[in-house]
mmCIF file with all atom_site columns, C-alpha atoms in Angstrom:
data_model
loop_
_atom_site.group_PDB
_atom_site.id
_atom_site.type_symbol
_atom_site.label_atom_id
_atom_site.label_alt_id
_atom_site.label_comp_id
_atom_site.label_asym_id
_atom_site.label_entity_id
_atom_site.label_seq_id
_atom_site.pdbx_PDB_ins_code
_atom_site.Cartn_x
_atom_site.Cartn_y
_atom_site.Cartn_z
_atom_site.occupancy
_atom_site.B_iso_or_equiv
_atom_site.pdbx_formal_charge
_atom_site.auth_seq_id
_atom_site.auth_comp_id
_atom_site.auth_asym_id
_atom_site.auth_atom_id
_atom_site.pdbx_PDB_model_num
ATOM 1   C CA . MET A 1 1   ? 6.302   -12.511 4.956   1.00 0.00 ? 143 MET A CA 1
ATOM 2   C CA . GLY A 1 2   ? 3.061   -13.150 5.121   1.00 0.00 ? 144 GLY A CA 1
ATOM 3   C CA . TYR A 1 3   ? 1.442   -10.916 2.137   1.00 0.00 ? 145 TYR A CA 1
ATOM 4   C CA . ARG A 1 4   ? 0.465   -11.813 -1.062  1.00 0.00 ? 146 ARG A CA 1
ATOM 5   C CA . ASN A 1 5   ? -0.124  -10.481 -4.427  1.00 0.00 ? 147 ASN A CA 1
ATOM 6   C CA . LEU A 1 6   ? -3.919  -10.421 -5.174  1.00 0.00 ? 148 LEU A CA 1
ATOM 7   C CA . MET A 1 7   ? -4.113  -10.373 -8.660  1.00 0.00 ? 149 MET A CA 1
ATOM 8   C CA . ARG A 1 8   ? -0.992  -13.279 -9.011  1.00 0.00 ? 150 ARG A CA 1
ATOM 9   C CA . ASP A 1 9   ? -3.038  -15.322 -6.514  1.00 0.00 ? 151 ASP A CA 1
ATOM 10  C CA . CYS A 1 10  ? -2.720  -18.873 -7.297  1.00 0.00 ? 152 CYS A CA 1
ATOM 11  C CA . GLY A 1 11  ? -3.945  -21.859 -5.838  1.00 0.00 ? 153 GLY A CA 1
ATOM 12  C CA . ARG A 1 12  ? -7.383  -20.570 -5.482  1.00 0.00 ? 154 ARG A CA 1
ATOM 13  C CA . SER A 1 13  ? -10.406 -20.452 -7.889  1.00 0.00 ? 155 SER A CA 1
ATOM 14  C CA . ALA A 1 14  ? -11.282 -17.735 -9.714  1.00 0.00 ? 156 ALA A CA 1
ATOM 15  C CA . ASP A 1 15  ? -14.384 -16.849 -7.817  1.00 0.00 ? 157 ASP A CA 1
ATOM 16  C CA . GLU A 1 16  ? -12.275 -17.022 -4.334  1.00 0.00 ? 158 GLU A CA 1
ATOM 17  C CA . VAL A 1 17  ? -9.568  -14.850 -5.732  1.00 0.00 ? 159 VAL A CA 1
ATOM 18  C CA . ALA A 1 18  ? -12.443 -12.114 -7.624  1.00 0.00 ? 160 ALA A CA 1
ATOM 19  C CA . GLN A 1 19  ? -14.264 -12.140 -3.965  1.00 0.00 ? 161 GLN A CA 1
ATOM 20  C CA . GLU A 1 20  ? -10.848 -10.795 -2.295  1.00 0.00 ? 162 GLU A CA 1
ATOM 21  C CA . ILE A 1 21  ? -10.364 -8.298  -4.476  1.00 0.00 ? 163 ILE A CA 1
ATOM 22  C CA . VAL A 1 22  ? -13.526 -6.985  -4.727  1.00 0.00 ? 164 VAL A CA 1
ATOM 23  C CA . LYS A 1 23  ? -13.101 -6.937  -0.600  1.00 0.00 ? 165 LYS A CA 1
ATOM 24  C CA . ALA A 1 24  ? -9.437  -5.323  -1.134  1.00 0.00 ? 166 ALA A CA 1
ATOM 25  C CA . TRP A 1 25  ? -11.107 -2.579  -2.815  1.00 0.00 ? 167 TRP A CA 1
ATOM 26  C CA . THR A 1 26  ? -14.127 -1.968  -0.561  1.00 0.00 ? 168 THR A CA 1
ATOM 27  C CA . THR A 1 27  ? -11.401 -2.032  2.533   1.00 0.00 ? 169 THR A CA 1
ATOM 28  C CA . LEU A 1 28  ? -9.173  0.461   0.685   1.00 0.00 ? 170 LEU A CA 1
ATOM 29  C CA . ALA A 1 29  ? -12.027 2.606   -1.174  1.00 0.00 ? 171 ALA A CA 1
ATOM 30  C CA . PRO A 1 30  ? -11.988 5.473   2.243   1.00 0.00 ? 172 PRO A CA 1
ATOM 31  C CA . ALA A 1 31  ? -8.223  5.548   2.033   1.00 0.00 ? 173 ALA A CA 1
ATOM 32  C CA . LEU A 1 32  ? -8.024  6.382   -1.487  1.00 0.00 ? 174 LEU A CA 1
ATOM 33  C CA . GLY A 1 33  ? -11.259 8.480   -1.895  1.00 0.00 ? 175 GLY A CA 1
ATOM 34  C CA . ILE A 1 34  ? -10.991 10.002  -5.355  1.00 0.00 ? 176 ILE A CA 1
ATOM 35  C CA . ASP A 1 35  ? -8.486  8.276   -6.363  1.00 0.00 ? 177 ASP A CA 1
ATOM 36  C CA . LEU A 1 36  ? -9.586  4.644   -6.153  1.00 0.00 ? 178 LEU A CA 1
ATOM 37  C CA . HIS A 1 37  ? -10.414 4.545   -10.053 1.00 0.00 ? 179 HIS A CA 1
ATOM 38  C CA . GLU A 1 38  ? -7.338  6.263   -10.596 1.00 0.00 ? 180 GLU A CA 1
ATOM 39  C CA . ILE A 1 39  ? -5.133  3.864   -8.319  1.00 0.00 ? 181 ILE A CA 1
ATOM 40  C CA . SER A 1 40  ? -7.333  0.124   -9.453  1.00 0.00 ? 182 SER A CA 1
ATOM 41  C CA . GLN A 1 41  ? -6.153  1.147   -12.885 1.00 0.00 ? 183 GLN A CA 1
ATOM 42  C CA . GLU A 1 42  ? -2.630  1.738   -12.069 1.00 0.00 ? 184 GLU A CA 1
ATOM 43  C CA . VAL A 1 43  ? -3.100  -2.029  -10.328 1.00 0.00 ? 185 VAL A CA 1
ATOM 44  C CA . THR A 1 44  ? -4.339  -3.571  -13.736 1.00 0.00 ? 186 THR A CA 1
ATOM 45  C CA . GLN A 1 45  ? -1.362  -1.756  -16.075 1.00 0.00 ? 187 GLN A CA 1
ATOM 46  C CA . GLY A 1 46  ? 0.649   -3.548  -13.982 1.00 0.00 ? 188 GLY A CA 1
ATOM 47  C CA . VAL A 1 47  ? 2.543   -0.007  -12.478 1.00 0.00 ? 189 VAL A CA 1
ATOM 48  C CA . SER A 1 48  ? 1.330   -0.354  -8.627  1.00 0.00 ? 190 SER A CA 1
ATOM 49  C CA . HIS A 1 49  ? 0.329   -3.807  -7.280  1.00 0.00 ? 191 HIS A CA 1
ATOM 50  C CA . LEU A 1 50  ? -2.653  -5.005  -4.991  1.00 0.00 ? 192 LEU A CA 1
ATOM 51  C CA . PHE A 1 51  ? -1.311  -7.236  -1.592  1.00 0.00 ? 193 PHE A CA 1
ATOM 52  C CA . CYS A 1 52  ? -2.944  -9.072  1.509   1.00 0.00 ? 194 CYS A CA 1
ATOM 53  C CA . SER A 1 53  ? -1.013  -9.768  4.432   1.00 0.00 ? 195 SER A CA 1
ATOM 54  C CA . ASP A 1 54  ? -2.726  -11.896 6.835   1.00 0.00 ? 196 ASP A CA 1
ATOM 55  C CA . ASN A 1 55  ? -6.076  -11.662 5.605   1.00 0.00 ? 197 ASN A CA 1
ATOM 56  C CA . GLU A 1 56  ? -6.970  -8.836  7.665   1.00 0.00 ? 198 GLU A CA 1
ATOM 57  C CA . PHE A 1 57  ? -4.803  -6.021  5.939   1.00 0.00 ? 199 PHE A CA 1
ATOM 58  C CA . TYR A 1 58  ? -4.818  -4.850  1.970   1.00 0.00 ? 200 TYR A CA 1
ATOM 59  C CA . PHE A 1 59  ? -2.061  -2.220  0.599   1.00 0.00 ? 201 PHE A CA 1
ATOM 60  C CA . VAL A 1 60  ? -0.999  -1.403  -2.697  1.00 0.00 ? 202 VAL A CA 1
ATOM 61  C CA . LEU A 1 61  ? 2.665   -0.497  -3.498  1.00 0.00 ? 203 LEU A CA 1
ATOM 62  C CA . ARG A 1 62  ? 4.682   0.574   -5.858  1.00 0.00 ? 204 ARG A CA 1
ATOM 63  C CA . LYS A 1 63  ? 8.475   0.750   -7.221  1.00 0.00 ? 205 LYS A CA 1
ATOM 64  C CA . GLU A 1 64  ? 9.797   4.563   -8.401  1.00 0.00 ? 206 GLU A CA 1
ATOM 65  C CA . CYS A 1 65  ? 13.348  5.482   -9.361  1.00 0.00 ? 207 CYS A CA 1
ATOM 66  C CA . ARG A 1 66  ? 14.815  8.435   -7.399  1.00 0.00 ? 208 ARG A CA 1
ATOM 67  C CA . ALA A 1 67  ? 18.363  9.888   -7.993  1.00 0.00 ? 209 ALA A CA 1
ATOM 68  C CA . THR A 1 68  ? 19.481  8.031   -4.081  1.00 0.00 ? 210 THR A CA 1
ATOM 69  C CA . GLY A 1 69  ? 18.528  4.575   -5.797  1.00 0.00 ? 211 GLY A CA 1
ATOM 70  C CA . PRO A 1 70  ? 14.545  2.834   -5.794  1.00 0.00 ? 212 PRO A CA 1
ATOM 71  C CA . GLU A 1 71  ? 12.313  4.028   -3.632  1.00 0.00 ? 213 GLU A CA 1
ATOM 72  C CA . LEU A 1 72  ? 9.116   1.528   -2.426  1.00 0.00 ? 214 LEU A CA 1
ATOM 73  C CA . VAL A 1 73  ? 5.617   3.509   -2.750  1.00 0.00 ? 215 VAL A CA 1
ATOM 74  C CA . ILE A 1 74  ? 2.959   2.576   -0.541  1.00 0.00 ? 216 ILE A CA 1
ATOM 75  C CA . VAL A 1 75  ? -0.170  4.385   -2.219  1.00 0.00 ? 217 VAL A CA 1
ATOM 76  C CA . ALA A 1 76  ? -3.033  3.243   0.154   1.00 0.00 ? 218 ALA A CA 1
ATOM 77  C CA . ALA A 1 77  ? -3.046  0.636   3.167   1.00 0.00 ? 219 ALA A CA 1
ATOM 78  C CA . ALA A 1 78  ? -6.007  -0.289  5.016   1.00 0.00 ? 220 ALA A CA 1
ATOM 79  C CA . GLY A 1 79  ? -7.238  -3.057  7.441   1.00 0.00 ? 221 GLY A CA 1
ATOM 80  C CA . LYS A 1 80  ? -6.167  -4.257  11.276  1.00 0.00 ? 222 LYS A CA 1
ATOM 81  C CA . ASN A 1 81  ? -2.881  -4.081  13.038  1.00 0.00 ? 223 ASN A CA 1
ATOM 82  C CA . ALA A 1 82  ? -1.236  -1.778  10.479  1.00 0.00 ? 224 ALA A CA 1
ATOM 83  C CA . THR A 1 83  ? 2.053   -0.647  12.375  1.00 0.00 ? 225 THR A CA 1
ATOM 84  C CA . LYS A 1 84  ? 2.823   -4.411  12.147  1.00 0.00 ? 226 LYS A CA 1
ATOM 85  C CA . HIS A 1 85  ? 2.206   -4.766  8.961   1.00 0.00 ? 227 HIS A CA 1
ATOM 86  C CA . VAL A 1 86  ? 4.274   -1.753  7.556   1.00 0.00 ? 228 VAL A CA 1
ATOM 87  C CA . SER A 1 87  ? 6.717   -2.853  9.762   1.00 0.00 ? 229 SER A CA 1
ATOM 88  C CA . GLU A 1 88  ? 6.917   -6.128  7.455   1.00 0.00 ? 230 GLU A CA 1
ATOM 89  C CA . ILE A 1 89  ? 6.931   -4.040  4.120   1.00 0.00 ? 231 ILE A CA 1
ATOM 90  C CA . HIS A 1 90  ? 9.201   -1.550  5.539   1.00 0.00 ? 232 HIS A CA 1
ATOM 91  C CA . LEU A 1 91  ? 11.678  -4.675  6.324   1.00 0.00 ? 233 LEU A CA 1
ATOM 92  C CA . LYS A 1 92  ? 10.694  -6.933  2.838   1.00 0.00 ? 234 LYS A CA 1
ATOM 93  C CA . ALA A 1 93  ? 11.407  -2.762  1.231   1.00 0.00 ? 235 ALA A CA 1
ATOM 94  C CA . LYS A 1 94  ? 15.034  -2.749  2.999   1.00 0.00 ? 236 LYS A CA 1
ATOM 95  C CA . ALA A 1 95  ? 15.839  -6.699  2.283   1.00 0.00 ? 237 ALA A CA 1
ATOM 96  C CA . ASP A 1 96  ? 14.820  -6.131  -1.207  1.00 0.00 ? 238 ASP A CA 1
ATOM 97  C CA . GLY A 1 97  ? 17.461  -3.387  -1.915  1.00 0.00 ? 239 GLY A CA 1
ATOM 98  C CA . PHE A 1 98  ? 15.576  -0.150  -1.797  1.00 0.00 ? 240 PHE A CA 1
ATOM 99  C CA . LYS A 1 99  ? 17.135  2.901   -0.725  1.00 0.00 ? 241 LYS A CA 1
ATOM 100 C CA . SER A 1 100 ? 13.659  4.253   0.848   1.00 0.00 ? 242 SER A CA 1
ATOM 101 C CA . VAL A 1 101 ? 9.900   3.763   1.491   1.00 0.00 ? 243 VAL A CA 1
ATOM 102 C CA . ARG A 1 102 ? 7.000   6.728   1.152   1.00 0.00 ? 244 ARG A CA 1
ATOM 103 C CA . LEU A 1 103 ? 3.923   6.477   2.995   1.00 0.00 ? 245 LEU A CA 1
ATOM 104 C CA . HIS A 1 104 ? 0.966   8.154   1.614   1.00 0.00 ? 246 HIS A CA 1
ATOM 105 C CA . THR A 1 105 ? -1.599  8.878   4.306   1.00 0.00 ? 247 THR A CA 1
ATOM 106 C CA . LEU A 1 106 ? -4.688  11.449  5.148   1.00 0.00 ? 248 LEU A CA 1
ATOM 107 C CA . LYS A 1 107 ? -3.541  10.813  8.787   1.00 0.00 ? 249 LYS A CA 1
ATOM 108 C CA . PRO A 1 108 ? 0.177   11.544  9.205   1.00 0.00 ? 250 PRO A CA 1
ATOM 109 C CA . ASP A 1 109 ? 0.052   11.864  12.424  1.00 0.00 ? 251 ASP A CA 1
ATOM 110 C CA . ALA A 1 110 ? -1.770  9.037   13.304  1.00 0.00 ? 252 ALA A CA 1
ATOM 111 C CA . MET A 1 111 ? 0.498   7.070   11.582  1.00 0.00 ? 253 MET A CA 1
ATOM 112 C CA . LEU A 1 112 ? 3.671   8.743   13.287  1.00 0.00 ? 254 LEU A CA 1
ATOM 113 C CA . ARG A 1 113 ? 2.081   7.836   16.482  1.00 0.00 ? 255 ARG A CA 1
ATOM 114 C CA . LEU A 1 114 ? 0.985   4.268   16.125  1.00 0.00 ? 256 LEU A CA 1
ATOM 115 C CA . GLY A 1 115 ? 5.098   3.125   14.947  1.00 0.00 ? 257 GLY A CA 1
ATOM 116 C CA . ALA A 1 116 ? 6.077   4.594   12.057  1.00 0.00 ? 258 ALA A CA 1
ATOM 117 C CA . LYS A 1 117 ? 8.178   7.148   13.822  1.00 0.00 ? 259 LYS A CA 1
ATOM 118 C CA . SER A 1 118 ? 10.064  4.398   15.334  1.00 0.00 ? 260 SER A CA 1
ATOM 119 C CA . LEU A 1 119 ? 10.808  2.592   11.901  1.00 0.00 ? 261 LEU A CA 1
ATOM 120 C CA . GLY A 1 120 ? 12.334  6.451   10.534  1.00 0.00 ? 262 GLY A CA 1
ATOM 121 C CA . TYR A 1 121 ? 9.003   7.547   9.079   1.00 0.00 ? 263 TYR A CA 1
ATOM 122 C CA . ALA A 1 122 ? 8.862   11.625  9.271   1.00 0.00 ? 264 ALA A CA 1
ATOM 123 C CA . LYS A 1 123 ? 6.764   14.152  7.336   1.00 0.00 ? 265 LYS A CA 1
ATOM 124 C CA . ALA A 1 124 ? 8.337   14.388  4.118   1.00 0.00 ? 266 ALA A CA 1
ATOM 125 C CA . GLU A 1 125 ? 5.921   16.831  2.243   1.00 0.00 ? 267 GLU A CA 1
ATOM 126 C CA . THR A 1 126 ? 2.617   18.040  2.762   1.00 0.00 ? 268 THR A CA 1
ATOM 127 C CA . ILE A 1 127 ? -0.276  18.260  -0.408  1.00 0.00 ? 269 ILE A CA 1
ATOM 128 C CA . LEU A 1 128 ? -2.685  21.025  -1.290  1.00 0.00 ? 270 LEU A CA 1
ATOM 129 C CA . ARG A 1 129 ? -5.315  20.007  -3.756  1.00 0.00 ? 271 ARG A CA 1
ATOM 130 C CA . ALA A 1 130 ? -8.360  22.171  -5.384  1.00 0.00 ? 272 ALA A CA 1
ATOM 131 C CA . GLU A 1 131 ? -10.845 20.357  -7.236  1.00 0.00 ? 273 GLU A CA 1
ATOM 132 C CA . LEU A 1 132 ? -12.142 22.604  -10.094 1.00 0.00 ? 274 LEU A CA 1
#
C-alpha cells in the first residue's frame, strides 16, 4: 500500500512535512467545504487521520464502531486517480478487518460511474443541511 499518514511522517524534515500538509489541506478544501476546520481539528486531535497516496491523492480516514463491526469512513478525498486509490483503501480496510467502508462525497453519481460501484459501493443516505 503506497499511502502514508502525514501527521506521523518520519524520515523527512519538519519543513517538508509542513509543506505537504499545507498541500493536502489545500487539495482537500473544495471537498470539505465548510467542514474544513472541523475535520482539520479531528486530525489534530487524532480522531481522524490525514493521508497521502503516491504524492497525488490526499484523504482523511476515521474508524467508527457499528453493531455489525468496525467501519472505515473516508471522510474526504481529493487528487488524481481517485478510483485506483479508493480501491486500495477498500482492499486495505478489508485486510485490516473492517466490516464496511463508508465514503463521504458531494458527487455520489460521479464516484459510482468512475468505479466505486464495482467495489460494492451504493448510495446509502442523503444528507440535507440548512444553514441558519
